[in-house]
Short mmCIF file of C-alpha atoms and ligand atoms in Angstrom, two decimals:
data_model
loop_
_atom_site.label_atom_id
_atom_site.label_comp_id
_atom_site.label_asym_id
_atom_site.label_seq_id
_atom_site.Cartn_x
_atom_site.Cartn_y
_atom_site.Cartn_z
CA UNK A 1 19.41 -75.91 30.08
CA UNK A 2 23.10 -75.21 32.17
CA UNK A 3 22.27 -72.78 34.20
CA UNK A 4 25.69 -70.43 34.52
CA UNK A 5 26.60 -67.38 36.97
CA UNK A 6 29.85 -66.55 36.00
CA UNK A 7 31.21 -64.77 33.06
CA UNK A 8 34.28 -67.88 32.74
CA UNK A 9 31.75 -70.27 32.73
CA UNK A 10 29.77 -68.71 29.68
CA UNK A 11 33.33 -68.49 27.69
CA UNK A 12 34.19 -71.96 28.66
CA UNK A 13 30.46 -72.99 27.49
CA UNK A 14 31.34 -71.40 23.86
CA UNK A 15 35.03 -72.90 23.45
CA UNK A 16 33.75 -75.86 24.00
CA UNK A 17 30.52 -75.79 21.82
CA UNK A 18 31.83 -75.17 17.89
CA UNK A 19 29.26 -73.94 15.56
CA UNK A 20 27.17 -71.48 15.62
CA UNK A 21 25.41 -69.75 18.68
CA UNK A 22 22.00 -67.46 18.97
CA UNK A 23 21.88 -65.24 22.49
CA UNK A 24 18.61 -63.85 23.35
CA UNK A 25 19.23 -61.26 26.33
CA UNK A 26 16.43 -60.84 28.56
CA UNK A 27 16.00 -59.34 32.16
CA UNK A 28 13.48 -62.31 32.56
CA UNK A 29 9.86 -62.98 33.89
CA UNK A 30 9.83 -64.58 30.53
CA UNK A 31 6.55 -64.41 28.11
CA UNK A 32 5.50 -65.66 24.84
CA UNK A 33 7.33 -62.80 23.33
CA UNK A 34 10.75 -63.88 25.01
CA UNK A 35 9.75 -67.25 23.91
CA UNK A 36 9.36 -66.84 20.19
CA UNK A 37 12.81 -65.12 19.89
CA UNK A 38 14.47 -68.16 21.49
CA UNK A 39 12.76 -70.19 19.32
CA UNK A 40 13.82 -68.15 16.14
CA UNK A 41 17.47 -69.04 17.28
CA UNK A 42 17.10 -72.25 17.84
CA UNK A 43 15.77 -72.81 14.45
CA UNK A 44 18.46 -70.88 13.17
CA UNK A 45 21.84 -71.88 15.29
CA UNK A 46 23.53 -74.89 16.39
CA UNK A 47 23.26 -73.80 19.94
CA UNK A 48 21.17 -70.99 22.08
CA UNK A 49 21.63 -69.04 24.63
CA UNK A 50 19.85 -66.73 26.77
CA UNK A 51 20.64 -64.38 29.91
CA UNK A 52 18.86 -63.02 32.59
CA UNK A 53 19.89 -60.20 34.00
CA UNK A 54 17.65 -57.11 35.56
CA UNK A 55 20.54 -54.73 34.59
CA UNK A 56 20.78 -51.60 37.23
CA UNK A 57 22.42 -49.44 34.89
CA UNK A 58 19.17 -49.29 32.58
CA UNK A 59 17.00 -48.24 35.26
CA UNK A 60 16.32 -44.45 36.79
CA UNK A 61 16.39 -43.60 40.20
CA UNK A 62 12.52 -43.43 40.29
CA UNK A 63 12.18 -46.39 37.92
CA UNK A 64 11.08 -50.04 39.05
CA UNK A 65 14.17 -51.41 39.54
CA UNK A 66 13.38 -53.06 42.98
CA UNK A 67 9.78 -54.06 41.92
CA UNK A 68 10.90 -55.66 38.37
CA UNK A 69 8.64 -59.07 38.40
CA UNK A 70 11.39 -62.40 38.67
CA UNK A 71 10.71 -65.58 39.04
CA UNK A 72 13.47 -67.37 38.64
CA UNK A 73 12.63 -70.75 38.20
CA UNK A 74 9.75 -70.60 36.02
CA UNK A 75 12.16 -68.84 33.51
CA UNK A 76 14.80 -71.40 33.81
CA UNK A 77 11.89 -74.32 33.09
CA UNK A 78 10.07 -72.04 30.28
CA UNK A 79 14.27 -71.86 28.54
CA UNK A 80 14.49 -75.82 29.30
CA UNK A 81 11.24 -76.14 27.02
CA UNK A 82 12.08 -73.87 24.20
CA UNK A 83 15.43 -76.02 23.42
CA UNK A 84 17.93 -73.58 25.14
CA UNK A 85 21.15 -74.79 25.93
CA UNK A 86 22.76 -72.07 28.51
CA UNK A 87 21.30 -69.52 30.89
CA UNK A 88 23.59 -66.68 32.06
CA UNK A 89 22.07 -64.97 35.10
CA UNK A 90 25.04 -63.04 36.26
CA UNK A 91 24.30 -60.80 39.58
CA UNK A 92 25.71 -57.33 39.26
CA UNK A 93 28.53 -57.66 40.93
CA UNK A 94 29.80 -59.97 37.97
CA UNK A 95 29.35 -57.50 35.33
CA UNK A 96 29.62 -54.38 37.47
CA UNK A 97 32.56 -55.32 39.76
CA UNK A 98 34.44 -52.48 42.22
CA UNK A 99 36.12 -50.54 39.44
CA UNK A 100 33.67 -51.05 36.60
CA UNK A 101 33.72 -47.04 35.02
CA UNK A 102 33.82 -47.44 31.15
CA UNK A 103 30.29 -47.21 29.45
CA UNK A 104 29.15 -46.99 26.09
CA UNK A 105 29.30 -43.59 24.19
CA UNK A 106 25.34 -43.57 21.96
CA UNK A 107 24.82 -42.86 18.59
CA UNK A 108 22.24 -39.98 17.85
CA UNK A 109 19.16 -42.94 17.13
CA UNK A 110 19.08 -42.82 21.22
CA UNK A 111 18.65 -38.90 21.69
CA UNK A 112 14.96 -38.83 21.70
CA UNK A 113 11.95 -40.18 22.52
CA UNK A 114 12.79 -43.23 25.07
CA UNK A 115 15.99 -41.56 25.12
CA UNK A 116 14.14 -38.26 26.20
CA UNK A 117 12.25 -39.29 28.61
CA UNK A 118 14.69 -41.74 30.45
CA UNK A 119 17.55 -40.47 31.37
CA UNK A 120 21.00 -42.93 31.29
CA UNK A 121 18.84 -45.94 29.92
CA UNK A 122 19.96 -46.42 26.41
CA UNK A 123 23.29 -45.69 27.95
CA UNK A 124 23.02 -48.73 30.42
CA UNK A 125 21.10 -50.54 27.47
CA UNK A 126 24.01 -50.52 25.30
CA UNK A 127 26.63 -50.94 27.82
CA UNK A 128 25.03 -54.29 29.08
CA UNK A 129 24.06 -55.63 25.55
CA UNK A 130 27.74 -54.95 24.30
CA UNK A 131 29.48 -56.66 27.37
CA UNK A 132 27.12 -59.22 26.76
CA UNK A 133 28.10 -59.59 23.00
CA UNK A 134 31.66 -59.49 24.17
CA UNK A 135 31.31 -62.39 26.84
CA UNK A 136 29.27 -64.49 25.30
CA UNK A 137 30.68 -64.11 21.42
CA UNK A 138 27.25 -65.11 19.58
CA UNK A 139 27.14 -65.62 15.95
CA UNK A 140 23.46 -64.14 16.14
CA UNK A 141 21.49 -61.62 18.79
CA UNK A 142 17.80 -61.51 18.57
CA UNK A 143 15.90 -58.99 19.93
CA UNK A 144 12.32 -57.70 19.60
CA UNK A 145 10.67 -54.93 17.70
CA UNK A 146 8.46 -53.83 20.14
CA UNK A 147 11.72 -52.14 21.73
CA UNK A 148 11.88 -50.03 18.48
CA UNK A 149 14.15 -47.35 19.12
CA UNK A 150 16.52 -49.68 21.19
CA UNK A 151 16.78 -52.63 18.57
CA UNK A 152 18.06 -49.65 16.57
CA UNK A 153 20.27 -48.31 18.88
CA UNK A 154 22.16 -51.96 19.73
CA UNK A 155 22.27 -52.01 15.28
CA UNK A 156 23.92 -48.68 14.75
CA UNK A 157 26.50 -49.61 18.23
CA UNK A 158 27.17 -53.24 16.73
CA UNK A 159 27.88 -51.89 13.21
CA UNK A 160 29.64 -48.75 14.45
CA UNK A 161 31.72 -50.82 16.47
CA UNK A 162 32.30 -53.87 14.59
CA UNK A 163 31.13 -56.53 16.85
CA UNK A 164 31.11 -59.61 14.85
CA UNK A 165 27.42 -60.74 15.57
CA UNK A 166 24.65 -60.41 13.46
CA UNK A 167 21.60 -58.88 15.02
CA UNK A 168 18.10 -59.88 14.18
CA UNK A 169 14.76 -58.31 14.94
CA UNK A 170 11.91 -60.39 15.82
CA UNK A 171 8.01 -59.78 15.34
CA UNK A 172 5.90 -58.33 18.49
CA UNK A 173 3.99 -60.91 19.93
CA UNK A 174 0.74 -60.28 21.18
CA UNK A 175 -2.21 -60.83 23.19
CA UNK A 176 -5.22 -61.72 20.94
CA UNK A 177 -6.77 -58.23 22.17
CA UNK A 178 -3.86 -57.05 20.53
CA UNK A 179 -1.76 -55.44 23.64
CA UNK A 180 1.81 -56.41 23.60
CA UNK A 181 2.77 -58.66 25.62
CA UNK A 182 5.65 -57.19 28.63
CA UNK A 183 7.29 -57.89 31.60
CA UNK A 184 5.86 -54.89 32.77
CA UNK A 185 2.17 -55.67 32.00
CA UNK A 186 1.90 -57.38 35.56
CA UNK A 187 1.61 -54.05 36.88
CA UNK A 188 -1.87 -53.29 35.04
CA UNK A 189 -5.08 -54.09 37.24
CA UNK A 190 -7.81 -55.80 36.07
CA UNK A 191 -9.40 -52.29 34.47
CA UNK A 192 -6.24 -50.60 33.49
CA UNK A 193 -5.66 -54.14 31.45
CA UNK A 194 -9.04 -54.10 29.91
CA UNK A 195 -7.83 -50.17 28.83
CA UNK A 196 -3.87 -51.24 27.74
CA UNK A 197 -5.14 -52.58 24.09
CA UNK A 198 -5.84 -48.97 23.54
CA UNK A 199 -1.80 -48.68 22.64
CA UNK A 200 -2.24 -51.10 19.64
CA UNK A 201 -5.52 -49.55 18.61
CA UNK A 202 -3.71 -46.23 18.25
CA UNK A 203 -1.49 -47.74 15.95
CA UNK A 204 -3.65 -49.55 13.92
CA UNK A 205 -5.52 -46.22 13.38
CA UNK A 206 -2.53 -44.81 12.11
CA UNK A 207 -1.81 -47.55 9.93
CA UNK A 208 -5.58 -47.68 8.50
CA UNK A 209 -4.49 -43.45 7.38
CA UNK A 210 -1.38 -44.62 5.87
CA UNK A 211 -3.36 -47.42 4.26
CA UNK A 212 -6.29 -44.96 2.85
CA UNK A 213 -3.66 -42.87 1.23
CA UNK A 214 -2.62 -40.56 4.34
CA UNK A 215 1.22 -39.55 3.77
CA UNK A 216 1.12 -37.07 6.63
CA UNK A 217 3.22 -37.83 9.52
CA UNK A 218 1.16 -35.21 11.75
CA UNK A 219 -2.02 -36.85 10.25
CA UNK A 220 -1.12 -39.91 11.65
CA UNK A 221 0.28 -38.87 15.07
CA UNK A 222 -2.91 -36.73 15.66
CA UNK A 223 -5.00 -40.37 14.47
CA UNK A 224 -2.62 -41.70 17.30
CA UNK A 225 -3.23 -39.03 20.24
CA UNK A 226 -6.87 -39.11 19.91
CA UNK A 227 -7.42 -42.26 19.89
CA UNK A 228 -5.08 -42.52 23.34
CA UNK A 229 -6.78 -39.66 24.97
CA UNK A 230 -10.47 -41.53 24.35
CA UNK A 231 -8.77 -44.10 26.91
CA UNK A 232 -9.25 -42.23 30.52
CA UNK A 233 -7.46 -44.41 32.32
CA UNK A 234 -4.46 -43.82 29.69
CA UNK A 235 -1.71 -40.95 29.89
CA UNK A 236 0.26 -40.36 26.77
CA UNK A 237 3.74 -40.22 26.93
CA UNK A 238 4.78 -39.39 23.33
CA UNK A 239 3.43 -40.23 19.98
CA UNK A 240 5.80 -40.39 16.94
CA UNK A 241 6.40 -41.21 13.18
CA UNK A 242 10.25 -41.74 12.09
CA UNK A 243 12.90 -42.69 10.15
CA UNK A 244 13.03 -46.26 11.72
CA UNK A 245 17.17 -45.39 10.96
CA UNK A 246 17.36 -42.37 12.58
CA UNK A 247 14.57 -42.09 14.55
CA UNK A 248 13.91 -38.47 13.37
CA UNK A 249 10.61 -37.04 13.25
CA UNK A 250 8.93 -37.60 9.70
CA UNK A 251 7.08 -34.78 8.21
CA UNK A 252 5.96 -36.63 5.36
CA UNK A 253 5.76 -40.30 4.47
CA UNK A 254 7.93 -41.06 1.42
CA UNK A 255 9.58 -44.71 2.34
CA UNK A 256 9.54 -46.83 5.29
CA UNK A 257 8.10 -45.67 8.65
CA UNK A 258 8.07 -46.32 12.05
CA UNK A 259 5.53 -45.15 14.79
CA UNK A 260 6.42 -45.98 17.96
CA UNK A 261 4.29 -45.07 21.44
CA UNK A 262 4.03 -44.66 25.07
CA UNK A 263 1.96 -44.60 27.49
CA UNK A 264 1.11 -44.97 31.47
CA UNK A 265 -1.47 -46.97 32.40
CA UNK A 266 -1.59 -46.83 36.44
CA UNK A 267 1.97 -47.60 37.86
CA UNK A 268 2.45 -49.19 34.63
CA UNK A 269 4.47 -47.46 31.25
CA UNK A 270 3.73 -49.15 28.52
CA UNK A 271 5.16 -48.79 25.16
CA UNK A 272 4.23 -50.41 21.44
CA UNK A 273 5.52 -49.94 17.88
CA UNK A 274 4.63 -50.84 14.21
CA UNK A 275 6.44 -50.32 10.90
CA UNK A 276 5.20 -49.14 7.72
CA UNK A 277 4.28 -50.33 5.41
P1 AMP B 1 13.01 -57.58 28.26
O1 AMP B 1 13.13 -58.81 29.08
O2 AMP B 1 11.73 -56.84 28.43
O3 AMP B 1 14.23 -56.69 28.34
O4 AMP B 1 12.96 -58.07 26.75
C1 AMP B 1 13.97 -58.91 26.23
C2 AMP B 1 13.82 -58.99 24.75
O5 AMP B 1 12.54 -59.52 24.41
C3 AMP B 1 13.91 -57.62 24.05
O6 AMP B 1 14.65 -57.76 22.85
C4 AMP B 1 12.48 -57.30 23.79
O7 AMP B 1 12.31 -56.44 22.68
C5 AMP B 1 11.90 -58.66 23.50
N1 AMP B 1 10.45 -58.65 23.70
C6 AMP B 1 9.79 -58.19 24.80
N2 AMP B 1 8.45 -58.29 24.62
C7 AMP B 1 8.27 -58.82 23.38
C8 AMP B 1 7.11 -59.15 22.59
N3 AMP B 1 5.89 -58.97 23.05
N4 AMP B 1 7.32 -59.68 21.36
C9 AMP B 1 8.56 -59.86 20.88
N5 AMP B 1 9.69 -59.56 21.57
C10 AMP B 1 9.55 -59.05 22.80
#
């Protein structure tokens, strides 16, 4: 894998590589589930590649910015393996120079939930992802589904905006205890670990009521609280069933659904998501 700093390199790296090109943007400490969308685009692109980049403008002033796990090389060795070709690890200063004001204006997918409860992040979420899409110029952007709510928000800005790159969402990958697997679960102790499958379990208890029959959205989010607050060591953030387009709260479940969660877990915030049907 070329490992690449500067945003002239990465444009130099695509005029001279014809065909087609997958990205897969991460903010790295790489897992299985940053894996498996690198391998989707390998399998479907002539070339792949992936950045790294902890990106400030996501992150709240109380957030874990300074404590976000890196590890720089094992990334670039677990990219070499899965068949990428370039790394972009820009620092901030590349894509936030002196000057850098203009940021990204969010469709209404990105007022709640996430959006709710973190203040500026889908803003700095979309800002990043579309400079990103704009420097690198990928035929394809993969992205997982765990990140519900933002894989939506980065569909509605690319097709709202016309940014000629297809985006494609990729299946959560998880542990076989079922939590999903996250930067951020490096944070969890040994007990609060043993607790964190408790996010997938509320899920699945949700989907076992839509499965029965159960077409109530407040069914299913009350199937979802409870079986959180059994977990002591768990703290719900928000439970929800919605559009997966808009995001709005369902009331009742005529099509497609999406429940998405949160949750802390010690210093850790967790969050999980599954469609339906
Ligand atoms: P992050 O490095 O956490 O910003 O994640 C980078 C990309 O990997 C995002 O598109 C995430 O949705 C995706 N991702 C993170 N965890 C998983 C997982 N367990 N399974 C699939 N995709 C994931």
């Amino acid at each position: 894998v070329r490992v690449v700093a500067t945003i002239p390199e990465v444009r130099q790296f695509r005029r001279t590589r014809g065909g087609s090109l997958g990205l897969v943007p991460t903010m790295g400490y790489l897992h299985r589930g940053h894996r498996s969308l690198v391998e989707r685009a390998r399998a479907e692109n002539d070339a792949v590649a992936a950045s790294l980049f902890v990106n400030p403008l996501q992150f709240g002033p109380q957030e874990d910015l300074a404590n976000y796990p890196r590890d720089f090389e094992r990334d670039r060795s677990t990219l070499e393996e899965a068949g990428c070709d370039l790394l972009f690890a820009p620092t901030p200063a590349e894509l936030y120079p002196p000057g850098f004001q203009a940021v990204v204006e969010l469709p209404k997918v990105a007022a709640r939930l996430e959006g709710e409860r973190r203040p500026g992040h889908f803003r700095g979420v979309a800002t990043v992802v579309l400079k990103l899409l704009n420097i690198v110029g990928p035929t394809r952007a993969y992205f997982g589904e765990k990140d519900a709510q933002q894989l939506q928000v980065i569909r509605t800005l690319v097709r709202d905006l016309d940014v000629p790159t297809q985006v494609v969402g990729c299946p959560i990958v998880r542990e076989p205890d079922g939590l999903a697997l996250s930067s951020r679960n490096v944070y969890l102790n040994e007990k609060e670990r043993g607790a964190a499958p408790v996010l997938h379990r509320a899920l699945r208890a949700a989907e076992a009521l839509y499965r029965g029959g159960e077409r109530s959205a407040e069914a299913l989010r009350a199937a979802m609280r409870a079986t959180l607050e059994a977990e002591p060591l768990a703290q719900t953030d928000y439970v929800a069933v919605t559009d997966p387009e808009t995001f709005d709260e369902l009331e009742s479940i005529g099509g497609p659904a999406q429940l998405v969660l949160a949750a802390r877990l010690g210093k850790a915030r967790l969050i999980d998501a599954l469609r339906l049907p």
